[in-house]
Amino acid sequence: MSDAPIVESSGIWKTKALERHIALRLTYKRMLEWYDVVAGVTNADWTAAQTAISSRPGSILADVHPIYRFLNEGTDTALVQICELGLYLEAFRTDPAYPTIATDLISPKFASTMFELAIAYRWRRAGGTVELQPSAAAGRVADFCATISDIPFLIEASNIPAETFELLSFRAPLLIKRTASSYLKDDSVLVVRFQVPTVPEGSWEQALVGAIKNCCYEVSGPGWETRRHASKEFDGLRIDVERFSPGELPDATQEDPWDVRADQITEEKPHKLLLRILVRLPSGDIDSASRIIKKLIREMKQLSGVRNARVVLLDITGIEPNALQLRTDELREGLRREITKKPPLACVWLVSRMWTTEMRYAYWGLYVPNPNSTYQLPQSFLDRFVLNERSWDFLGEIEIRHTTEEDARRSFLGRQPTFEGYIDRW
């Protein structure tokens, strides 16, 4: 098959695909086909809405839908994300649930739907006969059904979201920085301390912006020389704004040992600090094992009353980028305590989506069978699944030849956009 370009494209994704397809070990023609498949699930109104969001002042990366972002980026990960999703959509194009899947992909359900497709595709490649979103008991709908050795397994596939971009601890420093930047002065330093005893429920962003504006005006408006400190409490949170001369600025680690330096603004030439943002966060966050077990309990309820063999798959990338590094003793005990209560539940899979040295996304994880269940996945199926994931490139349709870790690393680096000294840095 010829790999000559078939179109002239001005879009960054297609331009970068032409530039990077050899390094990614993909054909340019195939990449364009996958791009068109993914673009086909979008529509003009949705695209216009996403464009408006991306152009809105103060918007951040996470405000834009992932598909819109991937279709308009040229990074290797964006190229592979689109190709991967295109592959899954091609594979399930004739499935009766395809229209629903396409709608879900451009909705807030993107992450869970992408996970559903990725795992359903892999179960099919490992020998299962797969149907997406089949009906279950009591009007429920499973994510997919896989028939293996004549036994239909109903699968509930769900992800535990990272929530990073929605967290107050992530968004608050951005809002503070944007709002306070209008009040900076060349001859002083503005220090904003944000105390978060407990995370408030509901919307807090507008109140935070208003509090910052009020405090910053007090220490920046007329007569600010005699009013260098202002504070405001709202929704149980507290903002303190103080202006210092450069020589008066306290050391963040010594004077404010409870603070985390969240962000700052400096002038490069001459190098001069203008704004420092300090955040005090709530303590006692729920550990990852507790979050996983609570999520498992919720997912088991989704198929309660279903007597068929069941499997729960959890994408835990959001809280554990590498599922193989989980503290397994405590987690396994908690998982088994829950799953043994449900004899129809064959097993639980905990997986993380990882970018590998093959420049592909792979799912690695933890398999926990239910010792009390009469339903067990055949070992031959499990072996094929693991072998495919570790040794087969689904996109390139080629075998992954394993080498030493060092050889894999250098091969990966050698396929990156090159500049002098790049590999030496590693």
CSV table of C-alpha atoms in Angstrom, one decimal:
chain,number,residue,atom,x,y,z
A,1,MET,CA,0.0,0.0,0.0
A,2,SER,CA,1.3,3.4,-0.9
A,3,ASP,CA,1.9,5.8,2.0
A,4,ALA,CA,2.0,8.9,-0.2
A,5,PRO,CA,-0.1,11.8,1.1
A,6,ILE,CA,-3.6,11.7,-0.2
A,7,VAL,CA,-4.6,15.2,0.7
A,8,GLU,CA,-3.0,18.6,1.3
A,9,SER,CA,-4.1,19.7,4.8
A,10,SER,CA,-3.8,23.0,6.6
A,11,GLY,CA,-5.1,21.5,9.9
A,12,ILE,CA,-2.5,21.1,12.6
A,13,TRP,CA,-3.5,17.4,13.3
A,14,LYS,CA,-3.2,16.4,9.6
A,15,THR,CA,0.0,18.4,9.1
A,16,LYS,CA,1.6,16.8,12.2
A,17,ALA,CA,0.3,13.3,11.1
A,18,LEU,CA,2.2,13.8,7.8
A,19,GLU,CA,5.3,14.8,9.7
A,20,ARG,CA,5.2,12.1,12.4
A,21,HIS,CA,3.5,9.1,10.8
A,22,ILE,CA,6.8,7.3,10.2
A,23,ALA,CA,8.1,7.8,13.7
A,24,LEU,CA,4.7,6.6,15.0
A,25,ARG,CA,4.9,3.5,12.7
A,26,LEU,CA,1.6,4.2,11.1
A,27,THR,CA,0.6,4.9,7.5
A,28,TYR,CA,-0.5,8.5,6.8
A,29,LYS,CA,-3.5,7.2,4.7
A,30,ARG,CA,-4.7,5.1,7.7
A,31,MET,CA,-4.3,8.0,10.1
A,32,LEU,CA,-6.5,10.3,7.9
A,33,GLU,CA,-9.1,7.6,7.7
A,34,TRP,CA,-9.3,7.3,11.5
A,35,TYR,CA,-9.4,11.1,11.8
A,36,ASP,CA,-12.4,11.2,9.5
A,37,VAL,CA,-14.2,8.5,11.5
A,38,VAL,CA,-13.8,10.4,14.7
A,39,ALA,CA,-14.7,13.8,13.1
A,40,GLY,CA,-17.8,12.0,11.9
A,41,VAL,CA,-19.3,11.7,15.4
A,42,THR,CA,-19.2,15.5,15.8
A,43,ASN,CA,-21.6,18.0,14.3
A,44,ALA,CA,-21.5,21.7,13.3
A,45,ASP,CA,-23.4,23.0,16.4
A,46,TRP,CA,-21.1,21.0,18.8
A,47,THR,CA,-18.0,22.2,17.0
A,48,ALA,CA,-19.2,25.8,17.1
A,49,ALA,CA,-19.9,25.5,20.9
A,50,GLN,CA,-16.4,24.1,21.5
A,51,THR,CA,-14.8,26.8,19.5
A,52,ALA,CA,-16.6,29.4,21.5
A,53,ILE,CA,-15.4,27.8,24.7
A,54,SER,CA,-11.8,27.7,23.6
A,55,SER,CA,-11.9,31.3,22.6
A,56,ARG,CA,-13.5,32.5,25.9
A,57,PRO,CA,-11.3,34.7,28.0
A,58,GLY,CA,-10.0,32.8,31.1
A,59,SER,CA,-10.8,29.3,29.6
A,60,ILE,CA,-8.4,26.5,30.4
A,61,LEU,CA,-7.5,23.4,28.6
A,62,ALA,CA,-9.9,21.2,30.6
A,63,ASP,CA,-12.9,23.4,29.7
A,64,VAL,CA,-12.8,22.1,26.1
A,65,HIS,CA,-14.1,18.7,25.2
A,66,PRO,CA,-11.2,16.1,24.8
A,67,ILE,CA,-12.3,15.1,21.2
A,68,TYR,CA,-12.3,18.8,20.1
A,69,ARG,CA,-8.8,19.2,21.7
A,70,PHE,CA,-7.4,16.1,20.1
A,71,LEU,CA,-8.7,16.9,16.7
A,72,ASN,CA,-7.0,20.3,16.8
A,73,GLU,CA,-3.7,19.3,18.4
A,74,GLY,CA,-0.5,17.9,16.8
A,75,THR,CA,1.2,16.2,19.7
A,76,ASP,CA,2.0,12.5,19.4
A,77,THR,CA,-0.5,11.7,22.2
A,78,ALA,CA,-3.3,13.6,20.3
A,79,LEU,CA,-2.4,11.8,17.1
A,80,VAL,CA,-2.5,8.4,18.7
A,81,GLN,CA,-5.7,9.2,20.7
A,82,ILE,CA,-7.6,10.0,17.5
A,83,CYS,CA,-6.2,7.0,15.7
A,84,GLU,CA,-7.1,4.7,18.6
A,85,LEU,CA,-10.6,6.0,18.9
A,86,GLY,CA,-11.1,5.8,15.1
A,87,LEU,CA,-10.0,2.1,15.3
A,88,TYR,CA,-12.6,1.3,17.9
A,89,LEU,CA,-15.4,3.1,16.1
A,90,GLU,CA,-14.6,1.2,12.9
A,91,ALA,CA,-14.6,-2.1,14.8
A,92,PHE,CA,-18.1,-1.4,16.2
A,93,ARG,CA,-19.7,0.6,13.4
A,94,THR,CA,-22.3,-2.1,12.8
A,95,ASP,CA,-23.2,-2.6,16.5
A,96,PRO,CA,-26.8,-1.5,17.2
A,97,ALA,CA,-25.6,0.7,20.0
A,98,TYR,CA,-23.2,2.7,17.7
A,99,PRO,CA,-25.5,5.8,17.5
A,100,THR,CA,-25.7,6.0,21.3
A,101,ILE,CA,-22.0,5.5,21.6
A,102,ALA,CA,-21.3,8.3,19.1
A,103,THR,CA,-23.6,10.7,21.0
A,104,ASP,CA,-21.9,9.7,24.3
A,105,LEU,CA,-18.5,10.4,23.0
A,106,ILE,CA,-19.1,14.1,22.4
A,107,SER,CA,-20.9,14.4,25.8
A,108,PRO,CA,-19.5,14.6,29.3
A,109,LYS,CA,-19.5,10.8,29.1
A,110,PHE,CA,-16.4,10.8,26.9
A,111,ALA,CA,-13.9,9.3,29.3
A,112,SER,CA,-16.2,6.4,30.4
A,113,THR,CA,-17.3,5.7,26.8
A,114,MET,CA,-13.7,5.7,25.6
A,115,PHE,CA,-12.8,3.2,28.3
A,116,GLU,CA,-15.8,1.0,27.4
A,117,LEU,CA,-14.8,0.9,23.7
A,118,ALA,CA,-11.1,0.3,24.5
A,119,ILE,CA,-11.8,-2.7,26.7
A,120,ALA,CA,-14.6,-4.1,24.6
A,121,TYR,CA,-12.3,-4.0,21.6
A,122,ARG,CA,-9.6,-5.9,23.6
A,123,TRP,CA,-12.1,-8.5,24.8
A,124,ARG,CA,-13.1,-9.1,21.2
A,125,ARG,CA,-9.5,-9.5,20.1
A,126,ALA,CA,-8.9,-11.9,22.9
A,127,GLY,CA,-11.7,-14.2,21.6
A,128,GLY,CA,-15.0,-12.8,23.1
A,129,THR,CA,-18.1,-12.2,21.1
A,130,VAL,CA,-18.9,-8.6,22.0
A,131,GLU,CA,-22.2,-6.6,22.0
A,132,LEU,CA,-22.2,-3.0,23.2
A,133,GLN,CA,-24.8,-1.8,25.7
A,134,PRO,CA,-27.0,-4.9,25.8
A,135,SER,CA,-30.2,-4.9,27.9
A,136,ALA,CA,-29.9,-6.4,31.4
A,137,ALA,CA,-32.5,-7.2,34.0
A,138,ALA,CA,-35.1,-4.7,35.3
A,139,GLY,CA,-34.5,-2.4,32.3
A,140,ARG,CA,-30.9,-1.9,33.1
A,141,VAL,CA,-28.2,-1.6,30.4
A,142,ALA,CA,-24.7,-3.1,30.7
A,143,ASP,CA,-21.7,-1.4,29.1
A,144,PHE,CA,-21.1,-4.5,27.0
A,145,CYS,CA,-21.6,-8.2,26.9
A,146,ALA,CA,-18.8,-10.7,26.0
A,147,THR,CA,-19.6,-14.3,25.3
A,148,ILE,CA,-16.6,-16.5,26.2
A,149,SER,CA,-16.8,-20.3,26.0
A,150,ASP,CA,-20.6,-20.0,25.5
A,151,ILE,CA,-21.0,-18.1,28.8
A,152,PRO,CA,-22.2,-14.5,28.4
A,153,PHE,CA,-20.5,-12.1,30.8
A,154,LEU,CA,-22.2,-8.7,31.4
A,155,ILE,CA,-19.5,-6.0,31.9
A,156,GLU,CA,-19.8,-2.8,33.8
A,157,ALA,CA,-16.8,-0.6,32.7
A,158,SER,CA,-16.3,2.7,34.5
A,159,ASN,CA,-13.6,5.2,35.2
A,160,ILE,CA,-12.7,7.0,38.4
A,161,PRO,CA,-12.1,10.5,37.2
A,162,ALA,CA,-9.0,12.4,38.0
A,163,GLU,CA,-11.0,15.4,38.9
A,164,THR,CA,-7.7,17.4,38.9
A,165,PHE,CA,-9.0,20.2,36.6
A,166,GLU,CA,-12.2,20.5,38.7
A,167,LEU,CA,-10.5,20.6,42.0
A,168,LEU,CA,-10.6,23.8,44.0
A,169,SER,CA,-6.8,23.4,44.7
A,170,PHE,CA,-6.2,23.5,40.9
A,171,ARG,CA,-8.6,26.1,39.7
A,172,ALA,CA,-8.4,28.6,42.6
A,173,PRO,CA,-4.7,29.6,41.9
A,174,LEU,CA,-5.6,30.2,38.2
A,175,LEU,CA,-8.5,32.4,39.1
A,176,ILE,CA,-6.4,34.3,41.7
A,177,LYS,CA,-3.5,34.8,39.3
A,178,ARG,CA,-5.8,36.2,36.5
A,179,THR,CA,-7.7,38.4,38.9
A,180,ALA,CA,-4.8,39.7,40.9
A,181,SER,CA,-2.6,40.4,37.9
A,182,SER,CA,-4.5,43.6,37.2
A,183,TYR,CA,-3.4,45.0,40.6
A,184,LEU,CA,0.4,44.4,40.3
A,185,LYS,CA,2.9,47.3,40.9
A,186,ASP,CA,6.5,47.4,39.8
A,187,ASP,CA,7.8,48.5,43.2
A,188,SER,CA,6.1,45.9,45.5
A,189,VAL,CA,5.1,42.3,45.8
A,190,LEU,CA,1.5,41.1,46.2
A,191,VAL,CA,1.1,38.0,48.4
A,192,VAL,CA,-2.3,36.2,48.3
A,193,ARG,CA,-3.0,33.6,50.9
A,194,PHE,CA,-6.0,31.3,50.3
A,195,GLN,CA,-7.2,29.2,53.2
A,196,VAL,CA,-9.4,26.2,52.4
A,197,PRO,CA,-10.4,24.5,55.7
A,198,THR,CA,-13.1,22.4,53.9
A,199,VAL,CA,-14.0,22.2,50.2
A,200,PRO,CA,-17.4,24.1,49.8
A,201,GLU,CA,-20.3,22.5,48.0
A,202,GLY,CA,-21.7,24.2,44.9
A,203,SER,CA,-20.3,27.1,42.9
A,204,TRP,CA,-17.5,29.0,44.6
A,205,GLU,CA,-15.6,30.6,41.7
A,206,GLN,CA,-17.6,33.8,41.4
A,207,ALA,CA,-17.4,34.5,45.1
A,208,LEU,CA,-13.7,33.9,45.0
A,209,VAL,CA,-13.1,36.3,42.2
A,210,GLY,CA,-15.2,39.0,43.9
A,211,ALA,CA,-13.3,38.5,47.2
A,212,ILE,CA,-9.9,38.9,45.4
A,213,LYS,CA,-11.0,42.0,43.6
A,214,ASN,CA,-12.2,43.6,46.8
A,215,CYS,CA,-9.0,42.8,48.7
A,216,CYS,CA,-6.7,43.7,45.9
A,217,TYR,CA,-8.5,47.1,45.5
A,218,GLU,CA,-8.1,47.8,49.2
A,219,VAL,CA,-4.3,47.4,49.0
A,220,SER,CA,-3.9,48.9,45.5
A,221,GLY,CA,-6.4,51.8,45.4
A,222,PRO,CA,-6.1,55.3,46.6
A,223,GLY,CA,-4.2,55.5,49.9
A,224,TRP,CA,-2.9,51.9,49.6
A,225,GLU,CA,0.3,53.0,51.2
A,226,THR,CA,-1.4,52.9,54.6
A,227,ARG,CA,-3.6,49.9,53.9
A,228,ARG,CA,-1.3,47.0,53.0
A,229,HIS,CA,-3.5,44.2,54.2
A,230,ALA,CA,-7.0,43.1,53.4
A,231,SER,CA,-9.0,39.9,54.1
A,232,LYS,CA,-12.4,38.5,53.3
A,233,GLU,CA,-14.2,35.3,54.3
A,234,PHE,CA,-16.8,33.6,52.2
A,235,ASP,CA,-18.4,30.1,52.1
A,236,GLY,CA,-16.1,29.1,54.9
A,237,LEU,CA,-13.0,30.1,52.9
A,238,ARG,CA,-10.6,33.0,53.6
A,239,ILE,CA,-8.6,35.3,51.3
A,240,ASP,CA,-5.8,37.4,52.7
A,241,VAL,CA,-4.0,39.9,50.4
A,242,GLU,CA,-0.9,41.7,51.6
A,243,ARG,CA,1.5,44.1,49.8
A,244,PHE,CA,5.2,44.0,50.6
A,245,SER,CA,8.2,45.9,49.4
A,246,PRO,CA,10.7,43.4,47.9
A,247,GLY,CA,12.9,43.6,51.0
A,248,GLU,CA,10.1,42.8,53.3
A,249,LEU,CA,8.8,39.7,51.6
A,250,PRO,CA,8.7,36.8,54.1
A,251,ASP,CA,10.2,33.4,53.3
A,252,ALA,CA,7.3,31.2,52.4
A,253,THR,CA,8.7,28.1,54.0
A,254,GLN,CA,9.8,29.7,57.2
A,255,GLU,CA,7.2,32.4,57.9
A,256,ASP,CA,4.3,30.4,56.5
A,257,PRO,CA,5.2,26.7,57.1
A,258,TRP,CA,1.6,25.6,56.5
A,259,ASP,CA,1.4,27.1,53.0
A,260,VAL,CA,1.9,25.6,49.6
A,261,ARG,CA,3.3,28.0,47.0
A,262,ALA,CA,0.7,27.5,44.3
A,263,ASP,CA,1.8,30.0,41.7
A,264,GLN,CA,3.6,33.3,41.1
A,265,ILE,CA,4.2,36.0,38.5
A,266,THR,CA,7.7,37.3,37.8
A,267,GLU,CA,9.2,39.7,35.3
A,268,GLU,CA,12.0,38.0,33.4
A,269,LYS,CA,14.1,41.1,32.7
A,270,PRO,CA,15.0,42.1,35.3
A,271,HIS,CA,14.0,39.0,37.2
A,272,LYS,CA,11.5,40.4,39.8
A,273,LEU,CA,8.8,38.8,41.8
A,274,LEU,CA,5.4,40.6,41.5
A,275,LEU,CA,2.9,38.1,42.8
A,276,ARG,CA,3.0,35.1,45.1
A,277,ILE,CA,0.0,32.8,45.7
A,278,LEU,CA,-0.1,30.6,48.8
A,279,VAL,CA,-2.7,27.9,49.4
A,280,ARG,CA,-3.6,26.1,52.6
A,281,LEU,CA,-5.4,22.9,51.7
A,282,PRO,CA,-7.7,20.7,53.7
A,283,SER,CA,-6.2,17.5,55.2
A,284,GLY,CA,-7.5,14.0,55.5
A,285,ASP,CA,-8.1,13.2,51.8
A,286,ILE,CA,-9.6,9.8,51.2
A,287,ASP,CA,-6.9,7.4,50.2
A,288,SER,CA,-7.0,5.7,46.8
A,289,ALA,CA,-7.9,2.2,48.1
A,290,SER,CA,-11.1,3.7,49.8
A,291,ARG,CA,-12.1,5.5,46.6
A,292,ILE,CA,-11.6,2.4,44.5
A,293,ILE,CA,-13.7,0.2,46.9
A,294,LYS,CA,-16.5,2.8,47.1
A,295,LYS,CA,-16.6,3.0,43.3
A,296,LEU,CA,-16.7,-0.8,43.1
A,297,ILE,CA,-19.7,-0.8,45.4
A,298,ARG,CA,-21.5,1.7,43.2
A,299,GLU,CA,-20.8,-0.2,40.0
A,300,MET,CA,-22.0,-3.5,41.5
A,301,LYS,CA,-25.3,-1.9,42.2
A,302,GLN,CA,-25.6,-1.0,38.5
A,303,LEU,CA,-26.2,-4.7,37.8
A,304,SER,CA,-27.9,-5.7,41.0
A,305,GLY,CA,-30.6,-8.3,40.3
A,306,VAL,CA,-28.8,-9.5,37.2
A,307,ARG,CA,-28.3,-13.3,37.6
A,308,ASN,CA,-25.9,-13.7,34.7
A,309,ALA,CA,-22.1,-13.7,35.1
A,310,ARG,CA,-20.9,-10.2,35.7
A,311,VAL,CA,-17.5,-8.4,35.6
A,312,VAL,CA,-16.6,-4.9,36.9
A,313,LEU,CA,-13.8,-3.1,35.1
A,314,LEU,CA,-12.5,0.1,36.7
A,315,ASP,CA,-10.1,2.6,35.0
A,316,ILE,CA,-8.2,4.0,38.0
A,317,THR,CA,-5.8,6.2,36.0
A,318,GLY,CA,-7.2,9.3,37.6
A,319,ILE,CA,-6.0,8.3,41.0
A,320,GLU,CA,-3.2,5.8,40.3
A,321,PRO,CA,-1.3,6.3,37.0
A,322,ASN,CA,0.2,2.8,37.3
A,323,ALA,CA,-2.2,0.2,38.7
A,324,LEU,CA,0.8,-2.2,39.1
A,325,GLN,CA,2.1,0.1,41.9
A,326,LEU,CA,-1.1,-0.1,44.0
A,327,ARG,CA,-0.7,-1.1,47.7
A,328,THR,CA,-2.3,-4.5,46.8
A,329,ASP,CA,-2.5,-6.2,50.2
A,330,GLU,CA,-4.9,-3.7,51.7
A,331,LEU,CA,-6.8,-3.2,48.4
A,332,ARG,CA,-7.2,-6.9,47.6
A,333,GLU,CA,-8.6,-7.6,51.1
A,334,GLY,CA,-11.1,-4.8,50.7
A,335,LEU,CA,-12.1,-5.9,47.2
A,336,ARG,CA,-12.5,-9.5,48.1
A,337,ARG,CA,-14.6,-8.6,51.1
A,338,GLU,CA,-17.0,-6.8,48.8
A,339,ILE,CA,-17.0,-9.2,45.7
A,340,THR,CA,-17.5,-12.3,47.8
A,341,LYS,CA,-20.9,-10.9,48.7
A,342,LYS,CA,-21.9,-11.2,45.0
A,343,PRO,CA,-21.6,-14.8,43.7
A,344,PRO,CA,-22.6,-13.8,40.1
A,345,LEU,CA,-19.7,-11.4,40.0
A,346,ALA,CA,-16.8,-13.3,38.4
A,347,CYS,CA,-14.0,-10.8,39.0
A,348,VAL,CA,-12.9,-7.2,39.2
A,349,TRP,CA,-10.3,-5.6,37.0
A,350,LEU,CA,-8.4,-2.4,38.0
A,351,VAL,CA,-6.5,-0.9,35.1
A,352,SER,CA,-4.5,2.2,34.3
A,353,ARG,CA,-4.1,3.7,30.9
A,354,MET,CA,-0.4,4.3,30.2
A,355,TRP,CA,1.7,5.9,27.5
A,356,THR,CA,4.4,3.4,26.6
A,357,THR,CA,7.8,3.5,24.9
A,358,GLU,CA,6.0,2.0,21.9
A,359,MET,CA,4.2,5.4,21.6
A,360,ARG,CA,0.9,3.7,22.2
A,361,TYR,CA,-1.6,3.7,25.1
A,362,ALA,CA,-1.8,0.4,26.9
A,363,TYR,CA,-3.9,-0.9,29.8
A,364,TRP,CA,-2.0,-2.5,32.7
A,365,GLY,CA,-3.6,-3.6,35.8
A,366,LEU,CA,-4.8,-5.9,38.6
A,367,TYR,CA,-7.1,-8.9,38.2
A,368,VAL,CA,-9.0,-10.0,41.3
A,369,PRO,CA,-11.2,-13.1,40.8
A,370,ASN,CA,-14.1,-13.8,43.1
A,371,PRO,CA,-13.4,-17.1,44.9
A,372,ASN,CA,-17.1,-17.5,45.7
A,373,SER,CA,-18.3,-17.2,42.1
A,374,THR,CA,-19.3,-20.1,39.9
A,375,TYR,CA,-18.3,-18.0,36.9
A,376,GLN,CA,-14.7,-17.7,36.1
A,377,LEU,CA,-13.0,-16.3,33.0
A,378,PRO,CA,-11.1,-19.0,31.1
A,379,GLN,CA,-7.4,-18.9,31.7
A,380,SER,CA,-6.9,-19.1,27.9
A,381,PHE,CA,-8.9,-15.9,27.5
A,382,LEU,CA,-6.9,-14.1,30.2
A,383,ASP,CA,-3.6,-15.3,28.6
A,384,ARG,CA,-4.6,-14.0,25.2
A,385,PHE,CA,-5.7,-10.7,26.6
A,386,VAL,CA,-2.4,-10.1,28.4
A,387,LEU,CA,-0.3,-11.3,25.5
A,388,ASN,CA,-2.1,-9.0,23.1
A,389,GLU,CA,-1.7,-6.0,25.4
A,390,ARG,CA,2.0,-6.6,25.9
A,391,SER,CA,3.0,-7.9,22.5
A,392,TRP,CA,0.7,-6.6,19.8
A,393,ASP,CA,0.4,-3.1,18.3
A,394,PHE,CA,-3.3,-2.8,17.5
A,395,LEU,CA,-2.9,0.4,15.4
A,396,GLY,CA,0.2,-0.7,13.4
A,397,GLU,CA,-1.0,-4.4,13.3
A,398,ILE,CA,2.6,-5.5,14.1
A,399,GLU,CA,4.2,-7.5,16.8
A,400,ILE,CA,5.9,-5.6,19.6
A,401,ARG,CA,9.4,-7.0,19.9
A,402,HIS,CA,10.4,-6.7,23.6
A,403,THR,CA,14.0,-5.7,24.3
A,404,THR,CA,15.8,-4.5,27.4
A,405,GLU,CA,14.3,-1.5,29.2
A,406,GLU,CA,17.3,0.6,28.1
A,407,ASP,CA,16.9,-0.4,24.4
A,408,ALA,CA,13.2,0.4,24.6
A,409,ARG,CA,14.0,3.8,26.1
A,410,ARG,CA,16.5,4.7,23.5
A,411,SER,CA,14.3,3.5,20.7
A,412,PHE,CA,11.5,5.7,22.1
A,413,LEU,CA,13.8,8.8,22.4
A,414,GLY,CA,15.1,8.2,18.9
A,415,ARG,CA,11.6,8.5,17.5
A,416,GLN,CA,11.0,11.9,19.2
A,417,PRO,CA,11.2,15.2,17.3
A,418,THR,CA,15.0,15.7,17.3
A,419,PHE,CA,17.2,18.5,18.3
A,420,GLU,CA,20.9,18.5,19.2
A,421,GLY,CA,21.6,17.0,22.6
A,422,TYR,CA,18.1,15.6,23.1
A,423,ILE,CA,19.1,12.0,23.7
A,424,ASP,CA,22.2,13.0,25.7
A,425,ARG,CA,19.9,14.7,28.2
A,426,TRP,CA,18.4,11.3,29.1
